[in-house]
Amino acid sequence: MDERNATSSRAADAAEAVARSPADAGSAGQPTSQRRTCAFFLGDIMMRKTLARTAIAAAALLWMIPAAEAQTATAPSTTARIVLVHGAFADGSGWRGLYDVLTARGYRVSIVQNPLTSLKEDVDATTRVIERQDGPVILVGHSWGGTVITAAGVHPKVKALVYISALAPDAGETTAQQYEGFPPASEFVIDKQSDGYGFIDLQRFKAGFAADTNDADAAFLRDSQVPINMSVFGTRLTQAAWRTRPSWAVIAKQDKAFGAGMLMHMAKRIGAKITEVPGSHAVFMTQPKAIARVIDSAAQDIGSAPSVAKVR
Protein backbone atom coordinates (compact mmCIF):
# COMPACT_ATOMS: atom_id res chain seq x y z
CA MET A 1 0.00 0.00 0.00
CA ASP A 2 2.83 2.42 0.91
CA GLU A 3 4.62 1.56 -2.38
CA ARG A 4 1.47 2.28 -4.41
CA ASN A 5 1.04 5.62 -2.60
CA ALA A 6 4.66 6.56 -3.31
CA THR A 7 4.29 5.74 -7.02
CA SER A 8 1.10 7.78 -7.23
CA SER A 9 2.81 10.69 -5.46
CA ARG A 10 5.76 10.62 -7.91
CA ALA A 11 3.37 10.62 -10.91
CA ALA A 12 1.52 13.61 -9.52
CA ASP A 13 4.78 15.45 -8.94
CA ALA A 14 5.88 14.76 -12.56
CA ALA A 15 2.57 15.98 -13.96
CA GLU A 16 2.81 19.14 -11.87
CA ALA A 17 6.36 19.73 -13.13
CA VAL A 18 5.15 19.42 -16.76
CA ALA A 19 2.31 21.85 -16.06
CA ARG A 20 4.81 24.39 -14.68
CA SER A 21 6.28 25.13 -18.10
CA PRO A 22 7.75 28.57 -18.96
CA ALA A 23 4.44 29.49 -20.59
CA ASP A 24 2.75 28.99 -17.19
CA ALA A 25 5.45 30.70 -15.14
CA GLY A 26 3.15 33.60 -14.45
CA SER A 27 0.48 31.16 -13.13
CA ALA A 28 2.46 29.84 -10.18
CA GLY A 29 0.24 29.35 -7.19
CA GLN A 30 -2.85 28.50 -9.31
CA PRO A 31 -4.39 25.04 -9.08
CA THR A 32 -2.91 22.53 -11.54
CA SER A 33 -6.17 22.16 -13.50
CA GLN A 34 -6.42 25.94 -14.01
CA ARG A 35 -2.82 26.15 -15.17
CA ARG A 36 -3.44 23.36 -17.68
CA THR A 37 -6.57 25.10 -18.93
CA CYS A 38 -4.71 28.40 -19.32
CA ALA A 39 -1.90 26.69 -21.19
CA PHE A 40 -4.40 25.05 -23.52
CA PHE A 41 -6.23 28.27 -24.31
CA LEU A 42 -3.00 30.25 -24.64
CA GLY A 43 -1.67 27.73 -27.18
CA ASP A 44 -5.00 27.76 -29.00
CA ILE A 45 -5.02 31.57 -29.21
CA MET A 46 -1.45 31.66 -30.48
CA MET A 47 -2.25 29.06 -33.13
CA ARG A 48 -5.33 30.97 -34.25
CA LYS A 49 -3.30 34.18 -34.55
CA THR A 50 -0.65 32.40 -36.60
CA LEU A 51 -3.27 30.91 -38.91
CA ALA A 52 -4.97 34.30 -39.26
CA ARG A 53 -1.69 35.98 -40.18
CA THR A 54 -0.98 33.25 -42.74
CA ALA A 55 -4.45 33.58 -44.26
CA ILE A 56 -4.14 37.37 -44.50
CA ALA A 57 -0.74 37.10 -46.14
CA ALA A 58 -2.00 34.50 -48.61
CA ALA A 59 -5.04 36.62 -49.45
CA ALA A 60 -2.87 39.67 -49.99
CA LEU A 61 -0.57 37.71 -52.28
CA LEU A 62 -3.50 36.36 -54.30
CA TRP A 63 -4.88 39.89 -54.61
CA MET A 64 -1.56 41.34 -55.71
CA ILE A 65 -0.87 38.79 -58.45
CA PRO A 66 -3.91 39.53 -60.65
CA ALA A 67 -3.54 43.24 -59.92
CA ALA A 68 0.04 43.14 -61.17
CA GLU A 69 -1.02 41.13 -64.22
CA ALA A 70 -3.80 43.60 -64.96
CA GLN A 71 -1.41 46.52 -64.65
CA THR A 72 0.94 44.87 -67.14
CA ALA A 73 -1.89 44.07 -69.54
CA THR A 74 -3.37 47.56 -69.50
CA ALA A 75 -0.15 49.57 -69.43
CA PRO A 76 0.01 51.83 -72.50
CA SER A 77 2.42 50.62 -75.17
CA THR A 78 5.16 52.82 -76.61
CA THR A 79 5.18 50.87 -79.89
CA ALA A 80 3.22 52.59 -82.64
CA ARG A 81 -0.23 51.27 -83.46
CA ILE A 82 -0.85 51.42 -87.20
CA VAL A 83 -4.36 52.30 -88.37
CA LEU A 84 -4.99 51.82 -92.11
CA VAL A 85 -7.75 53.80 -93.84
CA HIS A 86 -8.79 52.75 -97.34
CA GLY A 87 -10.06 55.04 -100.06
CA ALA A 88 -12.95 55.06 -102.49
CA PHE A 89 -14.01 52.06 -104.61
CA ALA A 90 -12.16 49.63 -102.32
CA ASP A 91 -12.38 48.19 -98.82
CA GLY A 92 -10.00 47.24 -96.04
CA SER A 93 -9.10 43.84 -97.50
CA GLY A 94 -6.77 45.57 -99.97
CA TRP A 95 -4.37 46.26 -97.09
CA ARG A 96 -3.69 42.53 -96.50
CA GLY A 97 -0.18 42.54 -97.97
CA LEU A 98 0.87 45.59 -95.94
CA TYR A 99 -0.81 44.16 -92.85
CA ASP A 100 1.28 40.98 -93.14
CA VAL A 101 4.54 42.91 -93.53
CA LEU A 102 3.84 45.27 -90.63
CA THR A 103 2.68 42.62 -88.17
CA ALA A 104 5.77 40.55 -88.97
CA ARG A 105 7.84 43.56 -87.90
CA GLY A 106 6.13 43.77 -84.53
CA TYR A 107 3.42 46.37 -85.13
CA ARG A 108 -0.17 46.04 -84.06
CA VAL A 109 -2.27 46.91 -87.10
CA SER A 110 -5.95 47.82 -87.31
CA ILE A 111 -7.94 48.36 -90.48
CA VAL A 112 -10.84 50.77 -90.81
CA GLN A 113 -13.84 49.83 -92.94
CA ASN A 114 -15.09 53.15 -94.26
CA PRO A 115 -18.77 53.24 -95.26
CA LEU A 116 -17.93 55.84 -97.95
CA THR A 117 -21.27 57.50 -97.31
CA SER A 118 -20.10 60.87 -95.98
CA LEU A 119 -16.95 62.49 -94.63
CA LYS A 120 -18.44 62.56 -91.14
CA GLU A 121 -19.32 58.87 -91.18
CA ASP A 122 -15.91 57.88 -92.51
CA VAL A 123 -14.22 60.03 -89.84
CA ASP A 124 -16.47 58.48 -87.20
CA ALA A 125 -15.53 54.96 -88.37
CA THR A 126 -11.85 55.88 -88.20
CA THR A 127 -12.17 57.50 -84.79
CA ARG A 128 -13.78 54.35 -83.37
CA VAL A 129 -10.72 52.36 -84.36
CA ILE A 130 -8.32 55.01 -83.04
CA GLU A 131 -10.10 54.95 -79.69
CA ARG A 132 -9.37 51.22 -79.35
CA GLN A 133 -5.61 51.68 -79.58
CA ASP A 134 -3.46 51.50 -76.43
CA GLY A 135 -0.43 53.31 -77.78
CA PRO A 136 0.65 56.10 -80.13
CA VAL A 137 -1.12 55.89 -83.49
CA ILE A 138 0.28 56.29 -86.98
CA LEU A 139 -2.67 56.97 -89.26
CA VAL A 140 -2.25 55.78 -92.86
CA GLY A 141 -4.64 56.78 -95.63
CA HIS A 142 -4.93 55.91 -99.32
CA SER A 143 -6.57 58.21 -101.89
CA TRP A 144 -9.87 59.47 -100.37
CA GLY A 145 -8.54 58.00 -97.12
CA GLY A 146 -6.10 60.91 -97.10
CA THR A 147 -8.98 63.33 -96.63
CA VAL A 148 -10.31 61.09 -93.85
CA ILE A 149 -7.02 60.96 -91.92
CA THR A 150 -6.60 64.72 -92.37
CA ALA A 151 -9.87 65.20 -90.48
CA ALA A 152 -9.62 62.30 -88.02
CA GLY A 153 -5.91 62.74 -87.31
CA VAL A 154 -6.45 65.55 -84.80
CA HIS A 155 -7.28 62.86 -82.24
CA PRO A 156 -4.75 63.09 -79.37
CA LYS A 157 -3.61 59.49 -79.85
CA VAL A 158 -2.49 60.19 -83.42
CA LYS A 159 1.21 61.10 -83.59
CA ALA A 160 1.96 60.83 -87.32
CA LEU A 161 0.24 60.71 -90.71
CA VAL A 162 1.21 58.71 -93.80
CA TYR A 163 -0.42 59.57 -97.13
CA ILE A 164 -0.40 56.82 -99.78
CA SER A 165 -1.19 58.44 -103.16
CA ALA A 166 -3.65 60.39 -101.09
CA LEU A 167 -5.62 63.60 -100.97
CA ALA A 168 -4.65 66.23 -98.38
CA PRO A 169 -7.00 69.21 -98.20
CA ASP A 170 -6.61 72.02 -95.69
CA ALA A 171 -9.16 73.24 -93.17
CA GLY A 172 -11.87 75.21 -94.98
CA GLU A 173 -11.23 73.40 -98.26
CA THR A 174 -13.13 70.63 -100.02
CA THR A 175 -11.54 67.56 -101.51
CA ALA A 176 -12.81 68.57 -104.96
CA GLN A 177 -10.77 71.78 -104.77
CA GLN A 178 -7.54 69.78 -104.76
CA TYR A 179 -8.08 68.90 -108.43
CA GLU A 180 -8.25 72.52 -109.55
CA GLY A 181 -5.39 73.67 -111.73
CA PHE A 182 -4.29 70.16 -112.74
CA PRO A 183 -5.01 68.24 -115.94
CA PRO A 184 -7.90 65.75 -115.76
CA ALA A 185 -7.18 62.10 -115.11
CA SER A 186 -8.50 60.91 -118.46
CA GLU A 187 -8.10 57.20 -117.76
CA PHE A 188 -9.81 57.34 -114.35
CA VAL A 189 -13.47 57.55 -115.29
CA ILE A 190 -16.23 57.51 -112.68
CA ASP A 191 -19.79 56.47 -113.51
CA LYS A 192 -22.17 58.37 -111.25
CA GLN A 193 -25.41 56.55 -110.48
CA SER A 194 -28.86 58.08 -110.12
CA ASP A 195 -28.58 57.87 -106.31
CA GLY A 196 -25.42 59.96 -106.26
CA TYR A 197 -22.95 57.10 -105.73
CA GLY A 198 -20.06 56.46 -108.11
CA PHE A 199 -18.23 53.44 -109.50
CA ILE A 200 -15.13 53.35 -111.69
CA ASP A 201 -16.00 52.57 -115.29
CA LEU A 202 -15.69 48.81 -115.78
CA GLN A 203 -13.93 49.00 -119.14
CA ARG A 204 -11.27 51.38 -117.87
CA PHE A 205 -10.85 50.03 -114.40
CA LYS A 206 -7.50 48.30 -114.81
CA ALA A 207 -5.88 51.16 -116.75
CA GLY A 208 -7.13 53.81 -114.35
CA PHE A 209 -6.90 52.05 -110.98
CA ALA A 210 -4.79 48.89 -111.07
CA ALA A 211 -2.46 48.89 -114.07
CA ASP A 212 0.35 47.09 -112.20
CA THR A 213 -1.78 44.18 -110.98
CA ASN A 214 -2.37 40.95 -112.87
CA ASP A 215 -5.60 40.48 -114.81
CA ALA A 216 -7.18 38.27 -112.13
CA ASP A 217 -6.53 40.73 -109.31
CA ALA A 218 -7.68 43.66 -111.41
CA ALA A 219 -10.89 41.84 -112.32
CA PHE A 220 -11.61 41.06 -108.67
CA LEU A 221 -11.02 44.65 -107.62
CA ARG A 222 -13.23 45.85 -110.47
CA ASP A 223 -16.08 43.51 -109.57
CA SER A 224 -15.88 44.12 -105.81
CA GLN A 225 -15.91 47.92 -105.97
CA VAL A 226 -17.38 49.80 -103.03
CA PRO A 227 -19.18 52.86 -104.40
CA ILE A 228 -18.68 56.25 -102.81
CA ASN A 229 -21.22 58.97 -102.26
CA MET A 230 -19.92 61.59 -104.70
CA SER A 231 -21.15 64.41 -102.48
CA VAL A 232 -18.28 63.73 -100.06
CA PHE A 233 -15.89 65.56 -102.38
CA GLY A 234 -17.83 68.77 -101.78
CA THR A 235 -17.65 68.63 -97.96
CA ARG A 236 -15.46 71.28 -96.35
CA LEU A 237 -13.01 70.21 -93.69
CA THR A 238 -13.03 72.03 -90.38
CA GLN A 239 -9.53 70.97 -89.34
CA ALA A 240 -6.35 69.59 -90.87
CA ALA A 241 -4.22 67.23 -88.80
CA TRP A 242 -1.16 67.68 -90.99
CA ARG A 243 -0.78 71.18 -89.60
CA THR A 244 0.04 69.76 -86.14
CA ARG A 245 1.35 66.27 -86.94
CA PRO A 246 4.45 65.16 -88.88
CA SER A 247 3.55 63.70 -92.26
CA TRP A 248 4.98 61.27 -94.79
CA ALA A 249 3.83 60.69 -98.37
CA VAL A 250 4.24 57.77 -100.75
CA ILE A 251 3.58 58.75 -104.36
CA ALA A 252 3.01 56.16 -107.08
CA LYS A 253 4.73 57.40 -110.23
CA GLN A 254 2.21 55.79 -112.60
CA ASP A 255 -0.92 56.74 -110.66
CA LYS A 256 -3.63 57.57 -113.23
CA ALA A 257 -6.26 58.63 -110.69
CA PHE A 258 -4.79 62.13 -110.43
CA GLY A 259 -3.58 64.66 -112.92
CA ALA A 260 0.16 65.06 -113.41
CA GLY A 261 1.82 66.86 -110.52
CA MET A 262 -1.22 66.86 -108.25
CA LEU A 263 0.06 64.34 -105.69
CA MET A 264 3.48 65.98 -105.49
CA HIS A 265 1.91 69.41 -105.02
CA MET A 266 -0.23 68.23 -102.09
CA ALA A 267 2.65 66.35 -100.45
CA LYS A 268 4.94 69.38 -100.63
CA ARG A 269 2.27 71.73 -99.34
CA ILE A 270 1.76 69.70 -96.16
CA GLY A 271 5.51 69.44 -95.59
CA ALA A 272 5.56 65.65 -95.93
CA LYS A 273 8.69 63.55 -96.26
CA ILE A 274 8.18 62.20 -99.77
CA THR A 275 8.98 58.79 -101.19
CA GLU A 276 8.28 58.01 -104.86
CA VAL A 277 7.76 54.41 -105.94
CA PRO A 278 6.78 52.72 -109.20
CA GLY A 279 3.14 51.76 -109.22
CA SER A 280 -0.46 52.48 -110.11
CA HIS A 281 -3.24 53.85 -107.92
CA ALA A 282 -3.35 50.35 -106.40
CA VAL A 283 0.08 51.01 -104.88
CA PHE A 284 -1.35 50.24 -101.43
CA MET A 285 -1.61 46.62 -102.66
CA THR A 286 1.35 46.30 -104.99
CA GLN A 287 4.11 47.98 -102.95
CA PRO A 288 3.59 46.80 -99.35
CA LYS A 289 7.30 46.60 -98.49
CA ALA A 290 8.05 50.08 -99.78
CA ILE A 291 5.12 51.50 -97.80
CA ALA A 292 6.18 49.56 -94.70
CA ARG A 293 9.64 51.15 -94.89
CA VAL A 294 8.05 54.59 -94.85
CA ILE A 295 5.88 53.63 -91.87
CA ASP A 296 9.01 52.31 -90.12
CA SER A 297 10.67 55.65 -90.73
CA ALA A 298 7.69 57.49 -89.25
CA ALA A 299 7.67 55.21 -86.21
CA GLN A 300 11.39 55.74 -85.64
CA ASP A 301 11.06 59.50 -85.94
CA ILE A 302 8.36 59.64 -83.26
CA GLY A 303 10.26 57.15 -81.07
CA SER A 304 7.69 54.36 -81.39
CA ALA A 305 9.30 51.70 -83.57
CA PRO A 306 9.03 48.11 -82.27
CA SER A 307 12.27 46.54 -81.09
CA VAL A 308 11.93 43.75 -83.66
CA ALA A 309 11.26 46.05 -86.63
CA LYS A 310 13.72 45.61 -89.48
CA VAL A 311 13.77 47.99 -92.40
CA ARG A 312 14.04 45.91 -95.55
CSV table of C-alpha atoms in Angstrom, one decimal:
chain,number,residue,atom,x,y,z
A,1,MET,CA,0.0,0.0,0.0
A,2,ASP,CA,2.8,2.4,0.9
A,3,GLU,CA,4.6,1.6,-2.4
A,4,ARG,CA,1.5,2.3,-4.4
A,5,ASN,CA,1.0,5.6,-2.6
A,6,ALA,CA,4.7,6.6,-3.3
A,7,THR,CA,4.3,5.7,-7.0
A,8,SER,CA,1.1,7.8,-7.2
A,9,SER,CA,2.8,10.7,-5.5
A,10,ARG,CA,5.8,10.6,-7.9
A,11,ALA,CA,3.4,10.6,-10.9
A,12,ALA,CA,1.5,13.6,-9.5
A,13,ASP,CA,4.8,15.5,-8.9
A,14,ALA,CA,5.9,14.8,-12.6
A,15,ALA,CA,2.6,16.0,-14.0
A,16,GLU,CA,2.8,19.1,-11.9
A,17,ALA,CA,6.4,19.7,-13.1
A,18,VAL,CA,5.1,19.4,-16.8
A,19,ALA,CA,2.3,21.9,-16.1
A,20,ARG,CA,4.8,24.4,-14.7
A,21,SER,CA,6.3,25.1,-18.1
A,22,PRO,CA,7.7,28.6,-19.0
A,23,ALA,CA,4.4,29.5,-20.6
A,24,ASP,CA,2.8,29.0,-17.2
A,25,ALA,CA,5.5,30.7,-15.1
A,26,GLY,CA,3.2,33.6,-14.5
A,27,SER,CA,0.5,31.2,-13.1
A,28,ALA,CA,2.5,29.8,-10.2
A,29,GLY,CA,0.2,29.3,-7.2
A,30,GLN,CA,-2.8,28.5,-9.3
A,31,PRO,CA,-4.4,25.0,-9.1
A,32,THR,CA,-2.9,22.5,-11.5
A,33,SER,CA,-6.2,22.2,-13.5
A,34,GLN,CA,-6.4,25.9,-14.0
A,35,ARG,CA,-2.8,26.1,-15.2
A,36,ARG,CA,-3.4,23.4,-17.7
A,37,THR,CA,-6.6,25.1,-18.9
A,38,CYS,CA,-4.7,28.4,-19.3
A,39,ALA,CA,-1.9,26.7,-21.2
A,40,PHE,CA,-4.4,25.1,-23.5
A,41,PHE,CA,-6.2,28.3,-24.3
A,42,LEU,CA,-3.0,30.2,-24.6
A,43,GLY,CA,-1.7,27.7,-27.2
A,44,ASP,CA,-5.0,27.8,-29.0
A,45,ILE,CA,-5.0,31.6,-29.2
A,46,MET,CA,-1.5,31.7,-30.5
A,47,MET,CA,-2.3,29.1,-33.1
A,48,ARG,CA,-5.3,31.0,-34.2
A,49,LYS,CA,-3.3,34.2,-34.5
A,50,THR,CA,-0.7,32.4,-36.6
A,51,LEU,CA,-3.3,30.9,-38.9
A,52,ALA,CA,-5.0,34.3,-39.3
A,53,ARG,CA,-1.7,36.0,-40.2
A,54,THR,CA,-1.0,33.3,-42.7
A,55,ALA,CA,-4.5,33.6,-44.3
A,56,ILE,CA,-4.1,37.4,-44.5
A,57,ALA,CA,-0.7,37.1,-46.1
A,58,ALA,CA,-2.0,34.5,-48.6
A,59,ALA,CA,-5.0,36.6,-49.5
A,60,ALA,CA,-2.9,39.7,-50.0
A,61,LEU,CA,-0.6,37.7,-52.3
A,62,LEU,CA,-3.5,36.4,-54.3
A,63,TRP,CA,-4.9,39.9,-54.6
A,64,MET,CA,-1.6,41.3,-55.7
A,65,ILE,CA,-0.9,38.8,-58.5
A,66,PRO,CA,-3.9,39.5,-60.7
A,67,ALA,CA,-3.5,43.2,-59.9
A,68,ALA,CA,0.0,43.1,-61.2
A,69,GLU,CA,-1.0,41.1,-64.2
A,70,ALA,CA,-3.8,43.6,-65.0
A,71,GLN,CA,-1.4,46.5,-64.7
A,72,THR,CA,0.9,44.9,-67.1
A,73,ALA,CA,-1.9,44.1,-69.5
A,74,THR,CA,-3.4,47.6,-69.5
A,75,ALA,CA,-0.2,49.6,-69.4
A,76,PRO,CA,0.0,51.8,-72.5
A,77,SER,CA,2.4,50.6,-75.2
A,78,THR,CA,5.2,52.8,-76.6
A,79,THR,CA,5.2,50.9,-79.9
A,80,ALA,CA,3.2,52.6,-82.6
A,81,ARG,CA,-0.2,51.3,-83.5
A,82,ILE,CA,-0.9,51.4,-87.2
A,83,VAL,CA,-4.4,52.3,-88.4
A,84,LEU,CA,-5.0,51.8,-92.1
A,85,VAL,CA,-7.7,53.8,-93.8
A,86,HIS,CA,-8.8,52.7,-97.3
A,87,GLY,CA,-10.1,55.0,-100.1
A,88,ALA,CA,-13.0,55.1,-102.5
A,89,PHE,CA,-14.0,52.1,-104.6
A,90,ALA,CA,-12.2,49.6,-102.3
A,91,ASP,CA,-12.4,48.2,-98.8
A,92,GLY,CA,-10.0,47.2,-96.0
A,93,SER,CA,-9.1,43.8,-97.5
A,94,GLY,CA,-6.8,45.6,-100.0
A,95,TRP,CA,-4.4,46.3,-97.1
A,96,ARG,CA,-3.7,42.5,-96.5
A,97,GLY,CA,-0.2,42.5,-98.0
A,98,LEU,CA,0.9,45.6,-95.9
A,99,TYR,CA,-0.8,44.2,-92.8
A,100,ASP,CA,1.3,41.0,-93.1
A,101,VAL,CA,4.5,42.9,-93.5
A,102,LEU,CA,3.8,45.3,-90.6
A,103,THR,CA,2.7,42.6,-88.2
A,104,ALA,CA,5.8,40.5,-89.0
A,105,ARG,CA,7.8,43.6,-87.9
A,106,GLY,CA,6.1,43.8,-84.5
A,107,TYR,CA,3.4,46.4,-85.1
A,108,ARG,CA,-0.2,46.0,-84.1
A,109,VAL,CA,-2.3,46.9,-87.1
A,110,SER,CA,-6.0,47.8,-87.3
A,111,ILE,CA,-7.9,48.4,-90.5
A,112,VAL,CA,-10.8,50.8,-90.8
A,113,GLN,CA,-13.8,49.8,-92.9
A,114,ASN,CA,-15.1,53.2,-94.3
A,115,PRO,CA,-18.8,53.2,-95.3
A,116,LEU,CA,-17.9,55.8,-97.9
A,117,THR,CA,-21.3,57.5,-97.3
A,118,SER,CA,-20.1,60.9,-96.0
A,119,LEU,CA,-17.0,62.5,-94.6
A,120,LYS,CA,-18.4,62.6,-91.1
A,121,GLU,CA,-19.3,58.9,-91.2
A,122,ASP,CA,-15.9,57.9,-92.5
A,123,VAL,CA,-14.2,60.0,-89.8
A,124,ASP,CA,-16.5,58.5,-87.2
A,125,ALA,CA,-15.5,55.0,-88.4
A,126,THR,CA,-11.8,55.9,-88.2
A,127,THR,CA,-12.2,57.5,-84.8
A,128,ARG,CA,-13.8,54.4,-83.4
A,129,VAL,CA,-10.7,52.4,-84.4
A,130,ILE,CA,-8.3,55.0,-83.0
A,131,GLU,CA,-10.1,55.0,-79.7
A,132,ARG,CA,-9.4,51.2,-79.4
A,133,GLN,CA,-5.6,51.7,-79.6
A,134,ASP,CA,-3.5,51.5,-76.4
A,135,GLY,CA,-0.4,53.3,-77.8
A,136,PRO,CA,0.7,56.1,-80.1
A,137,VAL,CA,-1.1,55.9,-83.5
A,138,ILE,CA,0.3,56.3,-87.0
A,139,LEU,CA,-2.7,57.0,-89.3
A,140,VAL,CA,-2.2,55.8,-92.9
A,141,GLY,CA,-4.6,56.8,-95.6
A,142,HIS,CA,-4.9,55.9,-99.3
A,143,SER,CA,-6.6,58.2,-101.9
A,144,TRP,CA,-9.9,59.5,-100.4
A,145,GLY,CA,-8.5,58.0,-97.1
A,146,GLY,CA,-6.1,60.9,-97.1
A,147,THR,CA,-9.0,63.3,-96.6
A,148,VAL,CA,-10.3,61.1,-93.9
A,149,ILE,CA,-7.0,61.0,-91.9
A,150,THR,CA,-6.6,64.7,-92.4
A,151,ALA,CA,-9.9,65.2,-90.5
A,152,ALA,CA,-9.6,62.3,-88.0
A,153,GLY,CA,-5.9,62.7,-87.3
A,154,VAL,CA,-6.4,65.5,-84.8
A,155,HIS,CA,-7.3,62.9,-82.2
A,156,PRO,CA,-4.7,63.1,-79.4
A,157,LYS,CA,-3.6,59.5,-79.9
A,158,VAL,CA,-2.5,60.2,-83.4
A,159,LYS,CA,1.2,61.1,-83.6
A,160,ALA,CA,2.0,60.8,-87.3
A,161,LEU,CA,0.2,60.7,-90.7
A,162,VAL,CA,1.2,58.7,-93.8
A,163,TYR,CA,-0.4,59.6,-97.1
A,164,ILE,CA,-0.4,56.8,-99.8
A,165,SER,CA,-1.2,58.4,-103.2
A,166,ALA,CA,-3.6,60.4,-101.1
A,167,LEU,CA,-5.6,63.6,-101.0
A,168,ALA,CA,-4.7,66.2,-98.4
A,169,PRO,CA,-7.0,69.2,-98.2
A,170,ASP,CA,-6.6,72.0,-95.7
A,171,ALA,CA,-9.2,73.2,-93.2
A,172,GLY,CA,-11.9,75.2,-95.0
A,173,GLU,CA,-11.2,73.4,-98.3
A,174,THR,CA,-13.1,70.6,-100.0
A,175,THR,CA,-11.5,67.6,-101.5
A,176,ALA,CA,-12.8,68.6,-105.0
A,177,GLN,CA,-10.8,71.8,-104.8
A,178,GLN,CA,-7.5,69.8,-104.8
A,179,TYR,CA,-8.1,68.9,-108.4
A,180,GLU,CA,-8.2,72.5,-109.5
A,181,GLY,CA,-5.4,73.7,-111.7
A,182,PHE,CA,-4.3,70.2,-112.7
A,183,PRO,CA,-5.0,68.2,-115.9
A,184,PRO,CA,-7.9,65.7,-115.8
A,185,ALA,CA,-7.2,62.1,-115.1
A,186,SER,CA,-8.5,60.9,-118.5
A,187,GLU,CA,-8.1,57.2,-117.8
A,188,PHE,CA,-9.8,57.3,-114.4
A,189,VAL,CA,-13.5,57.5,-115.3
A,190,ILE,CA,-16.2,57.5,-112.7
A,191,ASP,CA,-19.8,56.5,-113.5
A,192,LYS,CA,-22.2,58.4,-111.3
A,193,GLN,CA,-25.4,56.6,-110.5
A,194,SER,CA,-28.9,58.1,-110.1
A,195,ASP,CA,-28.6,57.9,-106.3
A,196,GLY,CA,-25.4,60.0,-106.3
A,197,TYR,CA,-23.0,57.1,-105.7
A,198,GLY,CA,-20.1,56.5,-108.1
A,199,PHE,CA,-18.2,53.4,-109.5
A,200,ILE,CA,-15.1,53.4,-111.7
A,201,ASP,CA,-16.0,52.6,-115.3
A,202,LEU,CA,-15.7,48.8,-115.8
A,203,GLN,CA,-13.9,49.0,-119.1
A,204,ARG,CA,-11.3,51.4,-117.9
A,205,PHE,CA,-10.9,50.0,-114.4
A,206,LYS,CA,-7.5,48.3,-114.8
A,207,ALA,CA,-5.9,51.2,-116.8
A,208,GLY,CA,-7.1,53.8,-114.3
A,209,PHE,CA,-6.9,52.1,-111.0
A,210,ALA,CA,-4.8,48.9,-111.1
A,211,ALA,CA,-2.5,48.9,-114.1
A,212,ASP,CA,0.3,47.1,-112.2
A,213,THR,CA,-1.8,44.2,-111.0
A,214,ASN,CA,-2.4,41.0,-112.9
A,215,ASP,CA,-5.6,40.5,-114.8
A,216,ALA,CA,-7.2,38.3,-112.1
A,217,ASP,CA,-6.5,40.7,-109.3
A,218,ALA,CA,-7.7,43.7,-111.4
A,219,ALA,CA,-10.9,41.8,-112.3
A,220,PHE,CA,-11.6,41.1,-108.7
A,221,LEU,CA,-11.0,44.7,-107.6
A,222,ARG,CA,-13.2,45.9,-110.5
A,223,ASP,CA,-16.1,43.5,-109.6
A,224,SER,CA,-15.9,44.1,-105.8
A,225,GLN,CA,-15.9,47.9,-106.0
A,226,VAL,CA,-17.4,49.8,-103.0
A,227,PRO,CA,-19.2,52.9,-104.4
A,228,ILE,CA,-18.7,56.2,-102.8
A,229,ASN,CA,-21.2,59.0,-102.3
A,230,MET,CA,-19.9,61.6,-104.7
A,231,SER,CA,-21.2,64.4,-102.5
A,232,VAL,CA,-18.3,63.7,-100.1
A,233,PHE,CA,-15.9,65.6,-102.4
A,234,GLY,CA,-17.8,68.8,-101.8
A,235,THR,CA,-17.7,68.6,-98.0
A,236,ARG,CA,-15.5,71.3,-96.4
A,237,LEU,CA,-13.0,70.2,-93.7
A,238,THR,CA,-13.0,72.0,-90.4
A,239,GLN,CA,-9.5,71.0,-89.3
A,240,ALA,CA,-6.4,69.6,-90.9
A,241,ALA,CA,-4.2,67.2,-88.8
A,242,TRP,CA,-1.2,67.7,-91.0
A,243,ARG,CA,-0.8,71.2,-89.6
A,244,THR,CA,0.0,69.8,-86.1
A,245,ARG,CA,1.4,66.3,-86.9
A,246,PRO,CA,4.5,65.2,-88.9
A,247,SER,CA,3.6,63.7,-92.3
A,248,TRP,CA,5.0,61.3,-94.8
A,249,ALA,CA,3.8,60.7,-98.4
A,250,VAL,CA,4.2,57.8,-100.8
A,251,ILE,CA,3.6,58.8,-104.4
A,252,ALA,CA,3.0,56.2,-107.1
A,253,LYS,CA,4.7,57.4,-110.2
A,254,GLN,CA,2.2,55.8,-112.6
A,255,ASP,CA,-0.9,56.7,-110.7
A,256,LYS,CA,-3.6,57.6,-113.2
A,257,ALA,CA,-6.3,58.6,-110.7
A,258,PHE,CA,-4.8,62.1,-110.4
A,259,GLY,CA,-3.6,64.7,-112.9
A,260,ALA,CA,0.2,65.1,-113.4
A,261,GLY,CA,1.8,66.9,-110.5
A,262,MET,CA,-1.2,66.9,-108.3
A,263,LEU,CA,0.1,64.3,-105.7
A,264,MET,CA,3.5,66.0,-105.5
A,265,HIS,CA,1.9,69.4,-105.0
A,266,MET,CA,-0.2,68.2,-102.1
A,267,ALA,CA,2.6,66.4,-100.5
A,268,LYS,CA,4.9,69.4,-100.6
A,269,ARG,CA,2.3,71.7,-99.3
A,270,ILE,CA,1.8,69.7,-96.2
A,271,GLY,CA,5.5,69.4,-95.6
A,272,ALA,CA,5.6,65.7,-95.9
A,273,LYS,CA,8.7,63.6,-96.3
A,274,ILE,CA,8.2,62.2,-99.8
A,275,THR,CA,9.0,58.8,-101.2
A,276,GLU,CA,8.3,58.0,-104.9
A,277,VAL,CA,7.8,54.4,-105.9
A,278,PRO,CA,6.8,52.7,-109.2
A,279,GLY,CA,3.1,51.8,-109.2
A,280,SER,CA,-0.5,52.5,-110.1
A,281,HIS,CA,-3.2,53.8,-107.9
A,282,ALA,CA,-3.4,50.4,-106.4
A,283,VAL,CA,0.1,51.0,-104.9
A,284,PHE,CA,-1.3,50.2,-101.4
A,285,MET,CA,-1.6,46.6,-102.7
A,286,THR,CA,1.4,46.3,-105.0
A,287,GLN,CA,4.1,48.0,-102.9
A,288,PRO,CA,3.6,46.8,-99.3
A,289,LYS,CA,7.3,46.6,-98.5
A,290,ALA,CA,8.1,50.1,-99.8
A,291,ILE,CA,5.1,51.5,-97.8
A,292,ALA,CA,6.2,49.6,-94.7
A,293,ARG,CA,9.6,51.2,-94.9
A,294,VAL,CA,8.0,54.6,-94.9
A,295,ILE,CA,5.9,53.6,-91.9
A,296,ASP,CA,9.0,52.3,-90.1
A,297,SER,CA,10.7,55.7,-90.7
A,298,ALA,CA,7.7,57.5,-89.3
A,299,ALA,CA,7.7,55.2,-86.2
A,300,GLN,CA,11.4,55.7,-85.6
A,301,ASP,CA,11.1,59.5,-85.9
A,302,ILE,CA,8.4,59.6,-83.3
A,303,GLY,CA,10.3,57.2,-81.1
A,304,SER,CA,7.7,54.4,-81.4
A,305,ALA,CA,9.3,51.7,-83.6
A,306,PRO,CA,9.0,48.1,-82.3
A,307,SER,CA,12.3,46.5,-81.1
A,308,VAL,CA,11.9,43.7,-83.7
A,309,ALA,CA,11.3,46.0,-86.6
A,310,LYS,CA,13.7,45.6,-89.5
A,311,VAL,CA,13.8,48.0,-92.4
A,312,ARG,CA,14.0,45.9,-95.6
